[in-house]
Amino acid sequence: MQCPLLYRFRVIDRLPEKPSEAATRGTLVHSVLERLFDAPAAERTAPRAKSLIPGQWDRLRESRPEVVELFADDPEGERLARWLGEAERLVERWFSLEDPTRLEPAEREMFIEAELDSGLKLRGIIDRVDVAPTGDVRIVDYKTGKAPRPEYAEGALFQMKFYALVVWRLKQVVPRRLQLVYLGSGDVVTYDPVIADLERVERKLLALWEAIRLATETGDWRPRPTKLCGWCDHQAVCPEFGGTPPPYPLPVRRVDEGAGLPGAVAGAASGDEGGTGSGEGVSVPRAGSGEVMGATSGEGADVTEAGSGQGAGVA
C-alpha cells in the first residue's frame, strides 16, 4: 500500500536495509512497556520503567547485533546518551497518558492468527489486550511517533481495524475499543469499531491480496513516489531515482484469471482505507508470496521483511 516496488525489494529480493534510530528506539520502548507489567501493580512507576531501559537495550543488541551499527561512529557515546535520553522521555510520557497501576493486561505482545472463509490467513502481533470484567475487549497499540494529522488518521486506524478483524474472526468477539497511544506527541486516539467496519477491512484485504497475487505472478511491481522516498535505502535500484531493479528472482507466469487465492497474506500496517469493495481503492499491490505476518512498531514507516514462505511486517 505504501509502495509495491519497495515491498518487492524487501519481501522477494530481500535487499538489506540499515537499521534506523527511530525504529530501533520504538522497539526499545515497546519492550520496556511490556516488561513493566511483570512487576506488581504498585511498583509500576516511571523510575522503575526508566531503569529497565539499559537492560532492554543490552537484550536488543544481543538479539539484533546490527543495531550496534547505529552508534559505530560515536566513540564517546554522546549520541547514544541522547538517544537513550529520548527513550526515557517517551517512557515517562506514557505515565501521563495511562496509569499502569490500574491496568492488568490480559495479553502483551499477543500473537494472533485467523483464517477467513476465502482461505486467506491473517496473522499479527498486538501490543496489549485489556479485558474488562464485563468481557469488553480493548486493543492497545503504542506509537513512539507523533499522532498524525486528522486527514491521515485513517491510515493508523486501518492497522487497528486489521487487528480487530482477526480477533473477531478468531474469538467471535468485536473489540469494544481500539486505542492508539502516541508517546511522541502525548495523544491518545480511540475508535469503537462495529461489524460493518470489520467487513469493509476484510473486503479490502481480499482485494489487496488479489493485487499481490497478480504482481507476484507477472513481476510487475511499480514504484509509488511519496515523501517517504527520501528515507528509502533502495534509491540506487529504484527507477524513480535512475536506478535499475535487480533481475526478478521468481518465474513470471501468465495470470490465470480463474486461479483462486493463495493460502496466506500479510496484514497491512498502514495506508488509505478508501477502498470498501473488492478492488476499490487498491490500485497498487503490496507484495509477497507464502505466509506473511502483519505487525507494527509505530514509527510511521512501513518496514516489511520476509523470508521464503514466512516473514514479518513492521510499521
XYZ file of C-alpha atoms in Angstrom:
315
model
C 0.000 0.000 0.000
C 2.966 2.330 0.569
C 4.992 1.258 -2.470
C 4.735 -2.035 -4.383
C 8.341 -1.889 -5.590
C 9.621 -1.323 -2.052
C 7.669 -4.357 -0.894
C 9.230 -6.405 -3.683
C 12.726 -5.277 -2.624
C 12.054 -6.285 0.978
C 9.938 -9.414 0.637
C 11.015 -11.000 -2.639
C 14.550 -9.686 -3.273
C 15.277 -9.388 0.473
C 17.651 -6.497 -0.084
C 19.461 -5.462 3.110
C 18.493 -2.269 4.930
C 20.246 -0.289 7.602
C 18.527 -0.065 10.990
C 17.153 3.380 11.849
C 17.427 5.192 15.163
C 13.682 5.916 15.228
C 12.539 2.350 14.578
C 15.098 0.908 16.998
C 14.039 3.348 19.706
C 10.447 2.276 19.101
C 11.399 -1.367 19.589
C 13.257 -0.494 22.792
C 10.350 1.493 24.263
C 7.876 -1.252 23.373
C 9.983 -3.840 25.180
C 10.244 -1.640 28.292
C 6.470 -1.090 28.470
C 5.876 -4.808 28.002
C 8.315 -5.800 30.749
C 6.985 -3.214 33.207
C 3.828 -5.285 33.661
C 5.945 -8.111 35.073
C 6.126 -6.045 38.270
C 3.296 -5.866 40.837
C 0.853 -3.027 40.161
C 2.123 -0.776 42.943
C 5.695 -0.970 41.594
C 4.849 0.127 38.053
C 6.334 3.577 38.375
C 8.135 5.872 35.958
C 11.511 5.465 37.714
C 11.200 1.687 37.546
C 10.252 1.828 33.872
C 13.244 4.035 33.049
C 15.517 1.713 34.993
C 14.555 -1.082 32.586
C 15.958 0.751 29.570
C 19.667 -0.205 29.909
C 18.887 -3.894 30.340
C 16.413 -3.931 27.435
C 18.970 -2.116 25.267
C 21.507 -4.839 26.078
C 18.984 -7.529 25.170
C 18.153 -5.771 21.923
C 21.826 -5.602 20.932
C 22.214 -9.301 21.663
C 19.165 -10.324 19.643
C 19.797 -7.874 16.805
C 23.541 -7.171 16.559
C 23.005 -4.951 13.513
C 21.631 -2.144 15.726
C 25.134 -1.652 17.141
C 25.996 -0.075 13.777
C 23.756 2.872 14.646
C 26.382 4.250 17.016
C 29.551 2.887 15.443
C 30.714 6.458 14.734
C 30.005 7.619 18.281
C 33.136 6.591 20.232
C 32.416 8.933 23.144
C 28.846 7.719 23.454
C 27.350 11.212 23.331
C 24.817 10.464 20.593
C 23.881 7.175 22.249
C 23.273 9.007 25.535
C 20.949 11.494 23.818
C 19.142 8.641 22.060
C 18.629 6.761 25.322
C 17.514 10.010 26.966
C 14.808 10.391 24.331
C 13.686 6.820 25.021
C 13.424 7.739 28.707
C 11.269 10.763 27.898
C 8.932 8.658 25.779
C 8.583 6.084 28.534
C 7.951 8.792 31.124
C 5.314 10.466 28.947
C 3.348 7.230 28.858
C 2.564 7.666 32.565
C 0.698 10.895 31.779
C -1.482 9.006 29.292
C -2.204 5.738 31.114
C -1.941 4.529 34.702
C -0.273 1.088 34.695
C -1.079 0.585 38.393
C -4.746 0.274 37.384
C -4.170 -1.996 34.377
C -3.873 -5.761 34.280
C -3.437 -6.657 30.619
C -4.938 -9.946 29.526
C -2.232 -10.225 26.861
C 1.027 -8.491 25.923
C 2.687 -8.880 22.549
C -0.188 -11.196 21.676
C 0.293 -13.334 18.576
C -2.969 -13.816 16.691
C -3.863 -15.820 13.598
C -7.166 -16.375 11.840
C -8.269 -17.811 8.509
C -11.037 -16.116 6.550
C -13.736 -18.051 4.713
C -11.791 -17.423 1.491
C -8.794 -19.318 2.889
C -6.820 -16.110 3.378
C -4.759 -16.364 6.571
C -4.177 -13.226 8.652
C -1.523 -13.009 11.341
C -0.309 -10.261 13.643
C 1.102 -9.189 16.996
C -0.891 -6.840 19.254
C 0.983 -4.720 21.802
C -1.628 -5.077 24.543
C -5.087 -6.533 25.051
C -7.210 -5.432 28.010
C -10.355 -7.315 29.012
C -12.883 -5.621 31.322
C -14.862 -7.563 33.955
C -17.842 -7.232 31.591
C -15.869 -9.083 28.909
C -15.329 -5.999 26.740
C -12.041 -6.162 24.846
C -9.736 -3.191 24.247
C -6.848 -3.416 21.780
C -3.979 -1.032 22.574
C -1.035 -0.103 20.370
C 1.898 2.089 21.394
C 3.315 4.571 18.897
C 6.585 6.318 19.668
C 5.981 8.877 16.940
C 3.531 11.769 16.882
C -0.164 11.489 16.188
C -0.946 12.041 12.506
C -2.982 14.961 11.262
C -6.698 14.168 11.020
C -6.545 13.638 7.245
C -4.024 10.815 7.804
C -5.656 9.241 10.856
C -7.403 6.526 8.842
C -4.042 5.004 7.937
C -3.208 4.279 11.555
C -6.738 3.134 12.329
C -6.600 0.657 9.451
C -3.882 -1.255 11.310
C -6.067 -1.384 14.413
C -9.119 -2.465 12.430
C -6.998 -5.228 10.932
C -6.233 -6.486 14.446
C -9.911 -6.166 15.376
C -10.884 -8.206 12.324
C -8.513 -11.003 13.288
C -9.769 -11.020 16.900
C -13.386 -11.045 15.677
C -12.801 -13.940 13.300
C -10.737 -15.813 15.898
C -12.891 -15.331 19.005
C -16.247 -14.168 17.572
C -15.957 -11.017 19.704
C -15.868 -7.497 18.260
C -13.386 -5.449 20.349
C -15.179 -2.685 22.229
C -12.383 -0.155 21.700
C -9.253 0.376 19.621
C -6.707 2.651 21.262
C -3.564 4.227 19.820
C -1.198 5.751 22.379
C 1.145 8.284 20.752
C 4.114 8.798 23.051
C 5.793 11.273 20.721
C 3.018 13.862 20.993
C 1.169 12.738 24.114
C -2.083 11.926 22.315
C -4.481 9.028 22.730
C -6.711 8.182 19.760
C -9.626 5.803 20.265
C -12.156 4.218 17.941
C -15.065 1.921 18.706
C -15.494 -0.473 15.754
C -18.679 -2.095 14.547
C -19.094 -5.207 12.420
C -19.579 -3.150 9.244
C -16.095 -1.627 9.753
C -14.511 -5.035 10.013
C -16.373 -6.374 6.989
C -15.043 -3.446 4.933
C -11.496 -4.194 6.075
C -11.959 -7.842 5.140
C -13.114 -6.916 1.636
C -10.187 -4.572 1.233
C -7.716 -7.242 2.309
C -9.166 -9.699 -0.178
C -8.790 -7.136 -2.961
C -5.292 -6.297 -1.766
C -4.240 -9.929 -1.784
C -5.565 -10.376 -5.308
C -3.386 -7.425 -6.367
C -0.423 -9.003 -4.558
C -1.012 -12.315 -6.317
C -1.209 -10.633 -9.700
C 2.010 -8.645 -9.161
C 3.833 -11.731 -7.882
C 2.913 -13.751 -10.958
C 3.572 -11.015 -13.521
C 6.618 -9.474 -11.830
C 5.007 -6.043 -12.300
C 5.992 -4.123 -9.163
C 5.795 -0.380 -9.695
C 7.233 2.411 -7.545
C 4.808 4.780 -5.876
C 6.661 8.053 -5.191
C 5.845 9.802 -1.911
C 7.639 11.973 0.621
C 8.835 8.757 2.269
C 11.122 8.093 -0.712
C 13.719 10.364 0.888
C 14.248 7.796 3.644
C 14.342 4.730 1.379
C 17.501 2.605 1.406
C 16.874 1.392 -2.146
C 17.137 4.577 -4.207
C 20.140 3.141 -6.098
C 17.955 0.397 -7.620
C 14.728 2.400 -7.974
C 13.692 3.719 -11.419
C 12.376 6.890 -9.774
C 15.995 7.735 -8.920
C 17.520 6.487 -12.169
C 18.311 3.024 -10.850
C 17.581 -0.433 -12.245
C 15.957 -3.115 -10.066
C 17.805 -6.445 -9.797
C 16.578 -9.295 -12.022
C 13.242 -10.620 -10.802
C 14.058 -13.829 -8.874
C 10.687 -15.542 -9.336
C 9.309 -17.149 -12.503
C 6.945 -14.884 -14.407
C 3.741 -16.654 -15.369
C 0.702 -15.730 -17.375
C -2.030 -14.712 -14.979
C -4.781 -17.314 -14.745
C -7.943 -15.329 -14.220
C -9.648 -18.355 -12.756
C -6.999 -19.026 -10.123
C -8.049 -18.940 -6.516
C -6.421 -17.022 -3.701
C -3.223 -18.435 -2.211
C -3.333 -19.586 1.354
C -1.930 -16.692 3.395
C -1.394 -12.942 3.285
C 0.235 -10.104 5.190
C -1.674 -7.742 7.423
C -1.287 -4.211 6.156
C 0.141 -1.860 8.752
C -0.877 1.426 7.236
C -2.487 3.051 4.245
C -5.561 4.697 2.774
C -8.772 2.963 3.762
C -10.802 4.473 0.979
C -11.487 1.107 -0.638
C -14.517 -0.678 0.712
C -15.365 -3.131 -2.027
C -13.459 -5.700 -3.999
C -10.766 -3.806 -5.822
C -11.876 -0.350 -4.688
C -9.091 1.882 -3.501
C -6.436 -0.766 -4.207
C -4.664 0.473 -7.298
C -1.204 -0.757 -6.339
C -0.220 -4.111 -4.849
C 1.805 -4.813 -1.789
C 3.931 -7.859 -2.253
C 4.699 -11.282 -1.107
C 4.022 -14.943 -1.505
C 3.602 -17.666 1.055
C 2.712 -16.773 4.634
C 3.450 -13.334 5.991
C 2.677 -11.632 9.268
C 1.474 -8.093 9.912
C 2.788 -6.167 12.919
C 3.802 -2.695 13.976
C 6.392 -0.764 15.855
C 4.765 2.603 15.432
C 7.437 4.636 13.695
C 5.306 5.726 10.762
C 7.411 3.952 8.121
C 6.151 0.625 6.867
C 9.025 -1.870 7.075
C 8.273 -5.394 5.920
C 10.673 -8.295 5.951
C 10.026 -11.853 4.882
C 11.936 -14.988 4.162
C 10.944 -17.812 1.881
C 7.340 -18.505 2.723
C 7.236 -16.682 6.054
C 8.026 -13.233 7.344
C 7.005 -10.246 9.397
C 5.626 -6.833 8.530
C 6.569 -3.950 10.843
C 5.399 -0.400 10.624
